[in-house]
Amino acid sequence: MGTPPLAAGPGLLARARLVISLFKLRIGTLIMVTALVGLAVTPGASLAAWQVAVLALSVLLASASAGAFNQYAEHEADRLMGRTRGRAFATGAIERHPRWLWVMALLLVGAVAAAAAALNAAAAAYVFLGAFFYGVVYTLWLKRRTPWNIVVGGLAGSFAVLAGAAAANPVPGAQAWLLALVLFLWTPPHFWALAIANRPEYERAGVPMLPVVVGDARAARIVFASTVLLVAASLLPLFACGAGGVYAAGAIGGGGWFLLKTWQLARRPSRATAMPAFFASLIQLSALLVAATLDALL
């Protein structure tokens, strides 16, 4: 098959960084963490350390495959947006050669096969579905067709939680399903806040993100309403699964901060209020994941 070609340019280390940048490892790391949290909150078989490592790496590699495919498919649109125009396929720093598709496919097949061999078929299926929904359902089927594209795209994180839970028990329990629901509900307000901040760029790229279609003001109100629904869902484990005080502190603290920032966004829709809401979504999710893990361990 050969090595996928790189355009002529800087030295080996800089080229390695370009290749690594294709795989969206920051997003992949977050998705990997959600899988480990899904494992932590699920009673079931005790995994060996090597099995936990396989779970983490399989989710990370599957996410990396989907992230690289997203950049491969979106290279032309990426050139039209300030936040993405520096990506390697968009700039031509890495040649967009079909051989890269083989690399992505091999990563995904390897990740799914490793999960099936080391864990079980259910965990492997969820690993695959997470990558499939982001790479194919979101990127190819929905992104340019509907302003609700990111709602379905949010299933990628949900499937990671279920992959982790299925590693302990092929039939995930209530708390794992509720955490998957939280990940599903988290993605829209998280991404729509960013889309409000970057609406002119999405317009220029011809991508029908929600604020492009309905305007910033209405989109901001939808972001706030979505956050209310998210925070309500994040509290359900307190009543349905017996989650304890540590979980309550994380859910209420992180959720309250996200609500405050999206309320401010709804009152004054602008980039100046959208970016704090976006960063608040990261704080909310981080607080919830840490709290869920500590609560399960303690």
Short mmCIF file of C-alpha atoms in Angstrom, two decimals:
data_model
loop_
_atom_site.label_atom_id
_atom_site.label_comp_id
_atom_site.label_asym_id
_atom_site.label_seq_id
_atom_site.Cartn_x
_atom_site.Cartn_y
_atom_site.Cartn_z
CA MET A 1 0.00 0.00 0.00
CA GLY A 2 2.88 2.35 0.68
CA THR A 3 3.08 5.39 2.88
CA PRO A 4 0.46 8.08 2.29
CA PRO A 5 2.27 11.01 0.70
CA LEU A 6 3.17 14.24 2.44
CA ALA A 7 3.66 17.43 0.52
CA ALA A 8 7.19 18.79 0.44
CA GLY A 9 7.80 20.93 3.47
CA PRO A 10 9.37 21.08 6.92
CA GLY A 11 11.41 18.47 8.76
CA LEU A 12 10.45 15.06 10.09
CA LEU A 13 9.20 16.27 13.48
CA ALA A 14 6.99 18.95 11.92
CA ARG A 15 5.61 16.42 9.45
CA ALA A 16 4.87 13.99 12.27
CA ARG A 17 2.90 16.73 14.01
CA LEU A 18 0.93 17.34 10.82
CA VAL A 19 0.04 13.67 10.56
CA ILE A 20 -0.97 13.52 14.23
CA SER A 21 -3.15 16.60 13.76
CA LEU A 22 -5.28 14.69 11.25
CA PHE A 23 -6.66 12.44 13.94
CA LYS A 24 -8.24 15.04 16.27
CA LEU A 25 -6.64 13.44 19.30
CA ARG A 26 -7.93 16.05 21.76
CA ILE A 27 -11.51 15.11 20.90
CA GLY A 28 -10.52 11.46 20.80
CA THR A 29 -9.02 11.67 24.27
CA LEU A 30 -12.25 13.14 25.64
CA ILE A 31 -14.25 10.35 24.00
CA MET A 32 -11.81 7.79 25.41
CA VAL A 33 -12.33 9.22 28.90
CA THR A 34 -16.10 8.90 28.55
CA ALA A 35 -15.61 5.21 27.75
CA LEU A 36 -13.52 4.74 30.90
CA VAL A 37 -16.19 6.51 32.95
CA GLY A 38 -18.80 4.19 31.44
CA LEU A 39 -16.66 1.29 32.66
CA ALA A 40 -16.24 2.84 36.12
CA VAL A 41 -19.98 3.31 36.75
CA THR A 42 -20.96 -0.19 35.58
CA PRO A 43 -20.99 -3.12 38.03
CA GLY A 44 -19.79 -6.28 36.41
CA ALA A 45 -16.67 -8.22 35.54
CA SER A 46 -13.40 -6.86 36.90
CA LEU A 47 -11.13 -6.19 33.95
CA ALA A 48 -7.40 -6.77 33.93
CA ALA A 49 -5.23 -3.70 33.40
CA TRP A 50 -4.41 -4.80 29.85
CA GLN A 51 -8.12 -5.07 29.02
CA VAL A 52 -8.73 -1.53 30.30
CA ALA A 53 -5.83 -0.39 28.11
CA VAL A 54 -7.34 -2.14 25.08
CA LEU A 55 -10.69 -0.47 25.75
CA ALA A 56 -9.07 2.96 25.97
CA LEU A 57 -6.93 2.48 22.87
CA SER A 58 -9.71 0.95 20.77
CA VAL A 59 -12.03 3.90 21.48
CA LEU A 60 -9.19 6.38 20.87
CA LEU A 61 -8.18 4.76 17.57
CA ALA A 62 -11.76 4.47 16.33
CA SER A 63 -12.32 8.14 17.15
CA ALA A 64 -9.03 9.03 15.44
CA SER A 65 -10.15 7.18 12.32
CA ALA A 66 -13.46 9.07 12.24
CA GLY A 67 -11.74 12.40 12.93
CA ALA A 68 -9.29 11.93 10.09
CA PHE A 69 -12.11 10.92 7.75
CA ASN A 70 -13.99 14.08 8.73
CA GLN A 71 -10.98 16.19 7.70
CA TYR A 72 -10.55 14.18 4.50
CA ALA A 73 -14.19 14.66 3.50
CA GLU A 74 -14.42 18.30 4.60
CA HIS A 75 -11.14 19.65 3.19
CA GLU A 76 -12.79 22.14 0.83
CA ALA A 77 -15.19 23.53 3.44
CA ASP A 78 -12.34 23.70 5.95
CA ARG A 79 -10.50 26.16 3.69
CA LEU A 80 -13.39 28.63 4.06
CA MET A 81 -13.36 28.80 7.86
CA GLY A 82 -10.81 30.54 10.01
CA ARG A 83 -10.85 27.89 12.72
CA THR A 84 -10.22 25.05 10.25
CA ARG A 85 -8.34 26.54 7.31
CA GLY A 86 -5.00 25.52 8.85
CA ARG A 87 -5.82 21.81 8.81
CA ALA A 88 -3.33 19.69 6.90
CA PHE A 89 -5.63 18.45 4.12
CA ALA A 90 -7.12 21.93 3.70
CA THR A 91 -3.74 23.60 3.27
CA GLY A 92 -2.23 20.82 1.18
CA ALA A 93 0.55 20.31 3.73
CA ILE A 94 -0.49 16.66 3.53
CA GLU A 95 -1.62 15.43 0.14
CA ARG A 96 -5.24 14.27 0.17
CA HIS A 97 -4.51 10.90 -1.39
CA PRO A 98 -6.98 7.97 -1.41
CA ARG A 99 -4.39 5.85 0.39
CA TRP A 100 -5.27 7.78 3.53
CA LEU A 101 -8.69 6.11 3.40
CA TRP A 102 -6.96 2.75 3.79
CA VAL A 103 -5.11 4.03 6.84
CA MET A 104 -8.38 5.21 8.40
CA ALA A 105 -10.12 1.92 7.58
CA LEU A 106 -7.28 -0.12 9.06
CA LEU A 107 -7.35 1.94 12.24
CA LEU A 108 -11.07 1.35 12.64
CA VAL A 109 -10.90 -2.36 11.81
CA GLY A 110 -7.99 -2.80 14.21
CA ALA A 111 -9.81 -0.96 16.99
CA VAL A 112 -13.00 -2.97 16.60
CA ALA A 113 -11.13 -6.29 16.30
CA ALA A 114 -9.07 -5.53 19.42
CA ALA A 115 -12.20 -4.70 21.41
CA ALA A 116 -13.91 -7.89 20.24
CA ALA A 117 -10.90 -10.06 21.10
CA ALA A 118 -10.04 -8.51 24.45
CA LEU A 119 -13.53 -7.56 25.68
CA ASN A 120 -16.70 -8.77 23.97
CA ALA A 121 -18.81 -8.32 20.85
CA ALA A 122 -21.11 -5.73 22.45
CA ALA A 123 -18.21 -3.44 23.37
CA ALA A 124 -16.76 -3.83 19.87
CA ALA A 125 -20.12 -2.96 18.30
CA TYR A 126 -20.36 0.25 20.33
CA VAL A 127 -16.78 1.19 19.38
CA PHE A 128 -17.71 0.80 15.73
CA LEU A 129 -21.01 2.68 16.03
CA GLY A 130 -19.33 5.69 17.63
CA ALA A 131 -16.95 6.08 14.71
CA PHE A 132 -19.64 5.30 12.14
CA PHE A 133 -22.07 7.90 13.43
CA TYR A 134 -19.42 10.65 13.45
CA GLY A 135 -17.63 9.74 10.25
CA VAL A 136 -20.55 8.68 8.06
CA VAL A 137 -23.91 9.66 9.55
CA TYR A 138 -22.83 13.13 10.71
CA THR A 139 -20.08 14.05 8.24
CA LEU A 140 -21.47 12.57 5.02
CA TRP A 141 -25.22 12.28 5.50
CA LEU A 142 -26.37 15.09 7.79
CA LYS A 143 -23.85 17.93 8.12
CA ARG A 144 -24.87 19.69 4.90
CA ARG A 145 -28.52 18.65 4.92
CA THR A 146 -30.03 19.74 8.23
CA PRO A 147 -29.41 22.20 11.08
CA TRP A 148 -30.04 19.29 13.47
CA ASN A 149 -26.94 17.48 12.19
CA ILE A 150 -25.03 17.77 15.44
CA VAL A 151 -27.89 16.25 17.43
CA VAL A 152 -27.34 12.88 15.78
CA GLY A 153 -23.60 13.51 15.79
CA GLY A 154 -23.80 13.53 19.58
CA LEU A 155 -24.39 9.79 19.53
CA ALA A 156 -20.65 9.31 18.96
CA GLY A 157 -19.95 10.19 22.60
CA SER A 158 -22.93 8.16 23.80
CA PHE A 159 -21.64 5.02 22.11
CA ALA A 160 -18.25 5.48 23.78
CA VAL A 161 -19.92 5.44 27.21
CA LEU A 162 -21.79 2.28 26.23
CA ALA A 163 -18.59 0.67 24.93
CA GLY A 164 -17.00 1.15 28.33
CA ALA A 165 -20.07 -0.12 30.14
CA ALA A 166 -20.36 -3.15 27.85
CA ALA A 167 -16.74 -4.05 28.61
CA ALA A 168 -17.86 -4.76 32.19
CA ASN A 169 -21.31 -6.06 31.33
CA PRO A 170 -22.57 -6.71 27.78
CA VAL A 171 -25.96 -5.40 28.94
CA PRO A 172 -25.22 -1.91 30.33
CA GLY A 173 -27.09 -0.83 33.44
CA ALA A 174 -29.28 2.18 34.09
CA GLN A 175 -26.50 4.56 35.10
CA ALA A 176 -24.52 3.85 31.93
CA TRP A 177 -27.61 4.51 29.80
CA LEU A 178 -28.31 7.74 31.67
CA LEU A 179 -24.69 8.86 31.22
CA ALA A 180 -25.00 8.04 27.51
CA LEU A 181 -28.15 10.18 27.45
CA VAL A 182 -26.22 13.04 29.07
CA LEU A 183 -23.51 12.81 26.38
CA PHE A 184 -26.20 12.84 23.70
CA LEU A 185 -27.82 15.95 25.18
CA TRP A 186 -24.49 17.68 25.87
CA THR A 187 -23.25 17.84 22.29
CA PRO A 188 -25.90 20.20 20.80
CA PRO A 189 -25.56 23.13 23.26
CA HIS A 190 -21.79 22.64 23.33
CA PHE A 191 -21.45 22.83 19.56
CA TRP A 192 -24.23 25.32 18.88
CA ALA A 193 -22.57 27.81 21.22
CA LEU A 194 -19.43 27.51 19.11
CA ALA A 195 -21.52 27.76 15.94
CA ILE A 196 -23.04 31.06 17.13
CA ALA A 197 -19.53 32.41 17.69
CA ASN A 198 -18.52 31.31 14.18
CA ARG A 199 -21.79 31.77 12.28
CA PRO A 200 -20.30 33.93 9.45
CA GLU A 201 -17.79 31.20 8.69
CA TYR A 202 -20.43 28.49 8.52
CA GLU A 203 -22.46 30.72 6.20
CA ARG A 204 -19.45 31.18 3.94
CA ALA A 205 -18.81 27.42 3.91
CA GLY A 206 -22.46 26.65 3.13
CA VAL A 207 -22.97 24.53 6.25
CA PRO A 208 -26.53 24.84 7.67
CA MET A 209 -25.62 24.97 11.34
CA LEU A 210 -28.51 26.06 13.56
CA PRO A 211 -27.60 29.78 13.92
CA VAL A 212 -27.16 30.04 10.14
CA VAL A 213 -30.71 28.76 9.60
CA VAL A 214 -32.64 30.36 12.49
CA GLY A 215 -30.41 33.30 13.46
CA ASP A 216 -28.28 33.91 16.53
CA ALA A 217 -31.09 35.04 18.84
CA ARG A 218 -33.30 31.99 18.35
CA ALA A 219 -30.32 29.65 18.33
CA ALA A 220 -29.16 31.11 21.65
CA ARG A 221 -32.59 30.47 23.20
CA ILE A 222 -32.45 26.89 21.91
CA VAL A 223 -28.98 26.51 23.44
CA PHE A 224 -30.31 27.62 26.83
CA ALA A 225 -33.35 25.31 26.60
CA SER A 226 -31.07 22.43 25.56
CA THR A 227 -28.84 23.13 28.55
CA VAL A 228 -31.83 23.03 30.90
CA LEU A 229 -32.73 19.62 29.49
CA LEU A 230 -29.11 18.46 29.78
CA VAL A 231 -28.76 19.51 33.41
CA ALA A 232 -32.09 17.90 34.29
CA ALA A 233 -30.93 14.65 32.69
CA SER A 234 -27.60 14.82 34.53
CA LEU A 235 -29.49 14.82 37.84
CA LEU A 236 -31.47 11.66 37.06
CA PRO A 237 -28.80 9.25 38.45
CA LEU A 238 -29.39 10.82 41.87
CA PHE A 239 -32.95 9.50 41.83
CA ALA A 240 -32.79 6.48 39.54
CA CYS A 241 -29.42 4.93 40.40
CA GLY A 242 -28.61 6.05 43.94
CA ALA A 243 -25.67 8.25 42.92
CA GLY A 244 -24.17 9.97 45.94
CA GLY A 245 -23.03 13.36 47.16
CA VAL A 246 -19.87 13.51 45.06
CA TYR A 247 -21.89 13.02 41.91
CA ALA A 248 -24.45 15.58 43.08
CA ALA A 249 -21.71 18.18 43.64
CA GLY A 250 -20.29 17.69 40.16
CA ALA A 251 -23.67 17.64 38.42
CA ILE A 252 -25.02 20.69 40.24
CA GLY A 253 -21.81 22.72 40.20
CA GLY A 254 -20.89 22.12 36.57
CA GLY A 255 -24.48 22.23 35.40
CA GLY A 256 -25.18 25.47 37.26
CA TRP A 257 -22.18 27.17 35.64
CA PHE A 258 -23.22 26.02 32.17
CA LEU A 259 -26.78 27.24 32.78
CA LEU A 260 -25.51 30.65 33.86
CA LYS A 261 -23.37 31.09 30.76
CA THR A 262 -26.06 29.93 28.34
CA TRP A 263 -28.61 32.20 30.05
CA GLN A 264 -26.23 35.10 29.46
CA LEU A 265 -25.89 33.97 25.85
CA ALA A 266 -29.69 33.87 25.43
CA ARG A 267 -29.98 37.40 26.82
CA ARG A 268 -27.20 38.88 24.64
CA PRO A 269 -26.38 36.63 21.68
CA SER A 270 -22.89 37.44 20.42
CA ARG A 271 -19.45 35.93 20.06
CA ALA A 272 -18.56 37.58 23.38
CA THR A 273 -21.16 35.49 25.22
CA ALA A 274 -21.05 32.41 22.97
CA MET A 275 -17.42 31.49 23.67
CA PRO A 276 -17.83 31.56 27.48
CA ALA A 277 -20.87 29.30 27.04
CA PHE A 278 -18.78 26.95 24.89
CA PHE A 279 -16.02 26.77 27.51
CA ALA A 280 -18.63 26.31 30.26
CA SER A 281 -19.84 23.20 28.43
CA LEU A 282 -16.36 21.71 28.75
CA ILE A 283 -16.27 22.53 32.46
CA GLN A 284 -19.70 21.00 32.96
CA LEU A 285 -18.80 17.75 31.22
CA SER A 286 -15.42 17.49 32.95
CA ALA A 287 -16.98 18.04 36.38
CA LEU A 288 -19.66 15.46 35.68
CA LEU A 289 -17.26 12.80 34.42
CA VAL A 290 -14.86 13.25 37.33
CA ALA A 291 -17.73 13.24 39.83
CA ALA A 292 -19.31 10.12 38.31
CA THR A 293 -16.00 8.26 38.47
CA LEU A 294 -15.18 9.29 42.04
CA ASP A 295 -18.72 8.53 43.18
CA ALA A 296 -18.51 5.03 41.70
CA LEU A 297 -15.08 4.37 43.20
CA LEU A 298 -15.98 5.70 46.63
#
